[in-house]
Tab-separated table of C-alpha atoms and ligand atoms in Angstrom:
chain	number	residue	atom	x	y	z
A	1	MET	CA	1.488	29.840	10.938
A	2	SER	CA	3.102	26.944	9.046
A	3	ALA	CA	2.012	26.286	5.443
A	4	VAL	CA	2.617	22.551	5.922
A	5	PRO	CA	-0.556	20.644	6.842
A	6	VAL	CA	-0.552	19.207	10.358
A	7	GLU	CA	-0.885	15.651	8.980
A	8	ALA	CA	2.361	16.018	7.011
A	9	ASN	CA	4.143	17.137	10.171
A	10	ASP	CA	2.683	14.218	12.094
A	11	LEU	CA	3.733	11.733	9.440
A	12	GLN	CA	7.211	13.266	9.341
A	13	ALA	CA	7.469	13.038	13.122
A	14	TYR	CA	6.407	9.397	12.964
A	15	ALA	CA	8.975	8.707	10.224
A	16	SER	CA	11.673	10.217	12.441
A	17	SER	CA	10.692	7.946	15.307
A	18	VAL	CA	10.753	4.867	13.058
A	19	ALA	CA	14.220	5.778	11.705
A	20	SER	CA	15.838	4.218	14.767
A	21	CYS	CA	13.567	1.140	14.944
A	22	THR	CA	15.236	-2.022	16.274
A	23	ARG	CA	12.162	-4.236	16.532
A	24	CYS	CA	13.624	-6.984	14.375
A	25	ARG	CA	16.907	-8.424	13.092
A	26	LEU	CA	16.733	-6.408	9.863
A	27	ALA	CA	17.900	-3.350	11.808
A	28	GLN	CA	21.398	-4.862	11.881
A	29	GLY	CA	21.912	-5.143	8.123
A	30	ARG	CA	20.143	-2.066	6.823
A	31	THR	CA	21.723	1.152	5.602
A	32	GLN	CA	18.602	3.014	6.701
A	33	VAL	CA	14.894	2.614	7.339
A	34	VAL	CA	12.818	3.126	4.189
A	35	PHE	CA	9.702	4.631	5.707
A	36	GLY	CA	7.765	5.611	2.572
A	37	SER	CA	7.385	8.646	0.328
A	38	GLY	CA	4.888	10.747	-1.561
A	39	ASN	CA	1.833	12.829	-0.807
A	40	PRO	CA	1.038	12.538	2.934
A	41	SER	CA	-2.649	13.043	2.230
A	42	ALA	CA	-2.867	10.941	-0.935
A	43	ASP	CA	-6.140	9.286	-1.928
A	44	LEU	CA	-4.163	6.428	-3.439
A	45	MET	CA	-1.543	4.507	-1.486
A	46	PHE	CA	0.632	1.650	-2.763
A	47	VAL	CA	2.072	-0.988	-0.468
A	48	GLY	CA	4.916	-3.151	-1.731
A	49	GLU	CA	6.967	-5.849	-0.060
A	50	ALA	CA	10.282	-4.563	1.269
A	51	PRO	CA	13.143	-2.277	0.238
A	52	GLY	CA	15.720	-3.739	-2.130
A	53	PHE	CA	19.340	-2.749	-2.715
A	54	HIS	CA	18.670	0.682	-4.253
A	55	GLU	CA	15.882	1.557	-1.829
A	56	ASP	CA	18.113	0.709	1.133
A	57	LYS	CA	20.859	2.960	-0.255
A	58	GLN	CA	18.611	5.898	-1.169
A	59	GLY	CA	16.107	5.641	1.680
A	60	LEU	CA	13.152	5.755	-0.731
A	61	PRO	CA	10.738	3.015	-1.820
A	62	PHE	CA	10.568	1.768	-5.417
A	63	VAL	CA	13.552	3.573	-6.912
A	64	GLY	CA	14.997	0.551	-8.796
A	65	GLN	CA	13.705	-1.167	-11.939
A	66	ALA	CA	10.366	-2.087	-10.348
A	67	GLY	CA	9.985	1.553	-9.333
A	68	LYS	CA	10.595	2.720	-12.905
A	69	LEU	CA	7.789	0.430	-14.036
A	70	LEU	CA	5.516	1.682	-11.264
A	71	GLU	CA	6.205	5.273	-12.381
A	72	LYS	CA	5.416	4.339	-15.979
A	73	LEU	CA	2.139	2.709	-14.943
A	74	LEU	CA	1.268	5.791	-12.891
A	75	ALA	CA	2.020	8.061	-15.847
A	76	GLY	CA	-0.361	5.916	-17.903
A	77	ILE	CA	-3.226	6.986	-15.646
A	78	GLY	CA	-2.071	10.601	-15.442
A	79	LEU	CA	-0.377	10.399	-12.054
A	80	HIS	CA	3.143	11.054	-10.758
A	81	ARG	CA	4.657	9.357	-7.737
A	82	SER	CA	4.346	12.654	-5.845
A	83	ASP	CA	0.531	12.386	-6.217
A	84	VAL	CA	0.361	9.065	-4.375
A	85	TYR	CA	1.961	7.581	-1.275
A	86	ILE	CA	4.270	4.581	-1.613
A	87	ALA	CA	5.304	2.330	1.277
A	88	ASN	CA	6.218	-1.279	1.976
A	89	VAL	CA	5.208	-4.011	4.408
A	90	LEU	CA	8.789	-4.088	5.723
A	91	LYS	CA	10.682	-0.861	6.233
A	92	CYS	CA	14.127	-2.465	6.161
A	93	ARG	CA	15.859	-4.492	3.473
A	94	PRO	CA	15.969	-8.244	4.026
A	95	PRO	CA	19.478	-9.602	3.310
A	96	GLY	CA	19.916	-10.598	-0.335
A	97	ASN	CA	16.311	-9.476	-0.985
A	98	ARG	CA	14.975	-12.694	0.539
A	99	ASP	CA	11.270	-12.970	1.387
A	100	PRO	CA	10.047	-11.240	4.537
A	101	GLN	CA	9.817	-13.631	7.491
A	102	PRO	CA	6.574	-13.864	9.510
A	103	ASP	CA	8.181	-12.475	12.676
A	104	GLU	CA	9.609	-9.516	10.718
A	105	ILE	CA	6.174	-8.729	9.288
A	106	GLU	CA	4.664	-8.967	12.746
A	107	ALA	CA	7.296	-6.653	14.204
A	108	CYS	CA	6.866	-4.085	11.413
A	109	GLU	CA	3.146	-4.136	10.628
A	110	SER	CA	2.080	-1.509	13.143
A	111	HIS	CA	4.275	1.025	11.304
A	112	LEU	CA	2.290	0.387	8.137
A	113	PHE	CA	-1.073	0.475	9.918
A	114	ARG	CA	-0.129	3.784	11.543
A	115	GLN	CA	0.900	5.193	8.160
A	116	ILE	CA	-2.448	4.226	6.663
A	117	GLU	CA	-4.215	5.792	9.638
A	118	MET	CA	-2.359	9.080	9.120
A	119	ILE	CA	-2.518	9.243	5.318
A	120	GLU	CA	-6.201	8.254	5.171
A	121	PRO	CA	-6.180	6.956	1.577
A	122	THR	CA	-9.443	5.900	-0.059
A	123	VAL	CA	-7.753	3.206	-2.157
A	124	VAL	CA	-4.875	1.020	-0.967
A	125	ALA	CA	-3.276	-0.891	-3.851
A	126	THR	CA	-1.275	-3.845	-2.574
A	127	LEU	CA	1.616	-4.916	-4.787
A	128	GLY	CA	2.177	-8.664	-4.651
A	129	ASN	CA	1.478	-11.416	-2.161
A	130	PHE	CA	2.930	-10.109	1.071
A	131	ALA	CA	1.072	-6.788	1.149
A	132	THR	CA	-2.119	-8.390	-0.147
A	133	LYS	CA	-2.189	-11.154	2.466
A	134	LEU	CA	-1.297	-8.811	5.318
A	135	LEU	CA	-3.855	-6.116	4.520
A	136	SER	CA	-6.678	-8.405	3.422
A	137	GLY	CA	-6.116	-10.654	6.429
A	138	ARG	CA	-6.708	-13.588	4.088
A	139	PRO	CA	-4.318	-16.248	2.776
A	140	LEU	CA	-5.454	-15.990	-0.864
A	141	GLY	CA	-2.559	-15.426	-3.280
A	142	ILE	CA	-2.243	-12.555	-5.730
A	143	THR	CA	-2.941	-14.751	-8.773
A	144	ARG	CA	-6.406	-15.458	-7.363
A	145	VAL	CA	-7.313	-11.960	-6.181
A	146	HIS	CA	-5.525	-9.415	-8.403
A	147	GLY	CA	-7.847	-6.803	-9.877
A	148	GLN	CA	-10.623	-7.591	-7.399
A	149	GLU	CA	-11.283	-4.628	-5.155
A	150	GLN	CA	-12.687	-5.258	-1.716
A	151	GLU	CA	-13.969	-2.889	0.883
A	152	THR	CA	-12.214	-3.310	4.192
A	153	THR	CA	-11.440	-1.387	7.353
A	154	LEU	CA	-7.862	-0.162	7.786
A	155	GLY	CA	-6.678	2.389	10.305
A	156	GLY	CA	-10.251	2.611	11.608
A	157	ARG	CA	-11.619	3.704	8.217
A	158	SER	CA	-13.329	2.131	5.279
A	159	VAL	CA	-10.925	1.760	2.345
A	160	LEU	CA	-10.967	-0.023	-0.954
A	161	LEU	CA	-8.222	-2.630	-1.030
A	162	TYR	CA	-7.043	-3.312	-4.573
A	163	PRO	CA	-4.547	-6.165	-5.064
A	164	LEU	CA	-2.153	-5.879	-8.003
A	165	TYR	CA	0.723	-7.966	-9.292
A	166	HIS	CA	4.077	-6.778	-8.012
A	167	PRO	CA	5.852	-4.694	-10.698
A	168	ALA	CA	9.080	-6.662	-10.106
A	169	ALA	CA	7.266	-9.867	-11.081
A	170	ALA	CA	5.756	-8.182	-14.147
A	171	LEU	CA	9.130	-6.848	-15.327
A	172	TYR	CA	10.177	-10.133	-16.898
A	173	THR	CA	6.793	-11.742	-17.612
A	174	PRO	CA	4.964	-10.001	-20.479
A	175	ALA	CA	1.653	-11.768	-19.771
A	176	MET	CA	1.741	-10.561	-16.181
A	177	LEU	CA	2.602	-7.042	-17.303
A	178	GLU	CA	-0.464	-7.000	-19.536
A	179	VAL	CA	-2.679	-7.997	-16.617
A	180	LEU	CA	-1.023	-5.424	-14.365
A	181	GLU	CA	-1.630	-2.711	-16.971
A	182	SER	CA	-5.288	-3.558	-17.336
A	183	ASP	CA	-5.788	-3.788	-13.554
A	184	PHE	CA	-3.996	-0.441	-13.217
A	185	ALA	CA	-6.331	1.144	-15.770
A	186	ARG	CA	-9.252	0.650	-13.344
A	187	LEU	CA	-7.641	2.758	-10.623
A	188	PRO	CA	-9.126	6.122	-11.728
A	189	ALA	CA	-12.633	4.653	-11.591
A	190	LEU	CA	-11.973	3.140	-8.172
A	191	LEU	CA	-10.687	6.478	-6.915
A	192	GLY	CA	-13.848	8.150	-8.132
A	193	ARG	CA	-15.951	5.704	-6.233
A	194	VAL	CA	-17.586	6.993	-3.072
A	195	LEU	CA	-17.177	4.724	-0.086
A	196	VAL	CA	-19.891	4.183	2.446
A	197	PRO	CA	-18.519	4.960	5.923
A	198	THR	CA	-18.207	1.960	8.244
A	199	PRO	CA	-21.563	2.109	10.074
A	200	GLU	CA	-21.924	2.171	13.836
A	201	PRO	CA	-24.140	-0.722	14.966
A	202	ASP	CA	-27.562	0.946	15.170
A	203	LEU	CA	-30.819	-0.911	15.445
A	204	ALA	CA	-32.707	2.028	13.882
A	205	LEU	CA	-30.879	1.298	10.626
A	206	VAL	CA	-32.476	-2.108	10.263
A	207	ALA	CA	-35.528	-0.581	8.586
A	208	ALA	CA	-33.498	2.068	6.656
A	209	PRO	CA	-34.189	2.509	2.909
A	210	SER	CA	-31.878	0.918	0.288
A	211	PRO	CA	-28.663	2.818	-0.549
A	212	PRO	CA	-28.650	4.971	-3.700
A	213	ALA	CA	-28.019	3.100	-6.956
A	214	GLU	CA	-24.412	4.350	-7.387
A	215	GLN	CA	-23.380	2.649	-4.139
A	216	LEU	CA	-24.780	-0.758	-5.003
A	217	GLY	CA	-21.633	-1.905	-6.811
A	218	LEU	CA	-19.754	-1.985	-3.530
A	219	PHE	CA	-21.631	-4.949	-2.145
B	301	URA	N1	10.107	-3.903	-4.233
B	301	URA	C1	9.312	-3.596	-3.184
B	301	URA	O1	8.433	-4.340	-2.822
B	301	URA	N2	9.502	-2.433	-2.580
B	301	URA	C2	10.423	-1.570	-2.963
B	301	URA	O2	10.502	-0.512	-2.343
B	301	URA	C3	11.218	-1.904	-4.065
B	301	URA	C4	11.047	-3.076	-4.681
């Protein structure tokens, strides 16, 4: 019997199938697909924007300067990148690191949703505007919503979505870095939070008693 959990095999198999993706124009300019990396059954998942130069070359997300900062922030809360899962909205590098285009996001988003479904994180931390808008389904920018967790349904499960500033933006803006650090410091508490499963519509629940006190903060 294999020692590798089935989910890890499934995620690996999915990564292999995505490696030859040609759903959008970015397939032409990439060195390789940057699927994602880390613990395939992580409780905490980060979603960034798109691979940059170094990520495209190495095939791993967040390995450049922004990645170094992300690793430092993780270390600050006692975590290593191998404890979490890191992915991006786009799996291929946009030329010259330009912004993702709407049709590229649309072509790629099912890869991300499938990843979330397989990893089953309890907290999904979105890094920057693109991931935040896509996964919240709302147009509100990161400056408005950073540090404000919201319960949402992703991959058919209840997760806590936690928008954060993108580390690349914080690299050169000390005030933003301070905010990112203090938002980051709340992650352990959010991970310790128990989520209420998405309820099936059930008329019998209408007269159900109030939830226990520790769950009240979610609403
Ligand atoms: N920025 C991102 O959004 N993702 C990466 O993988 C690297 C930099």
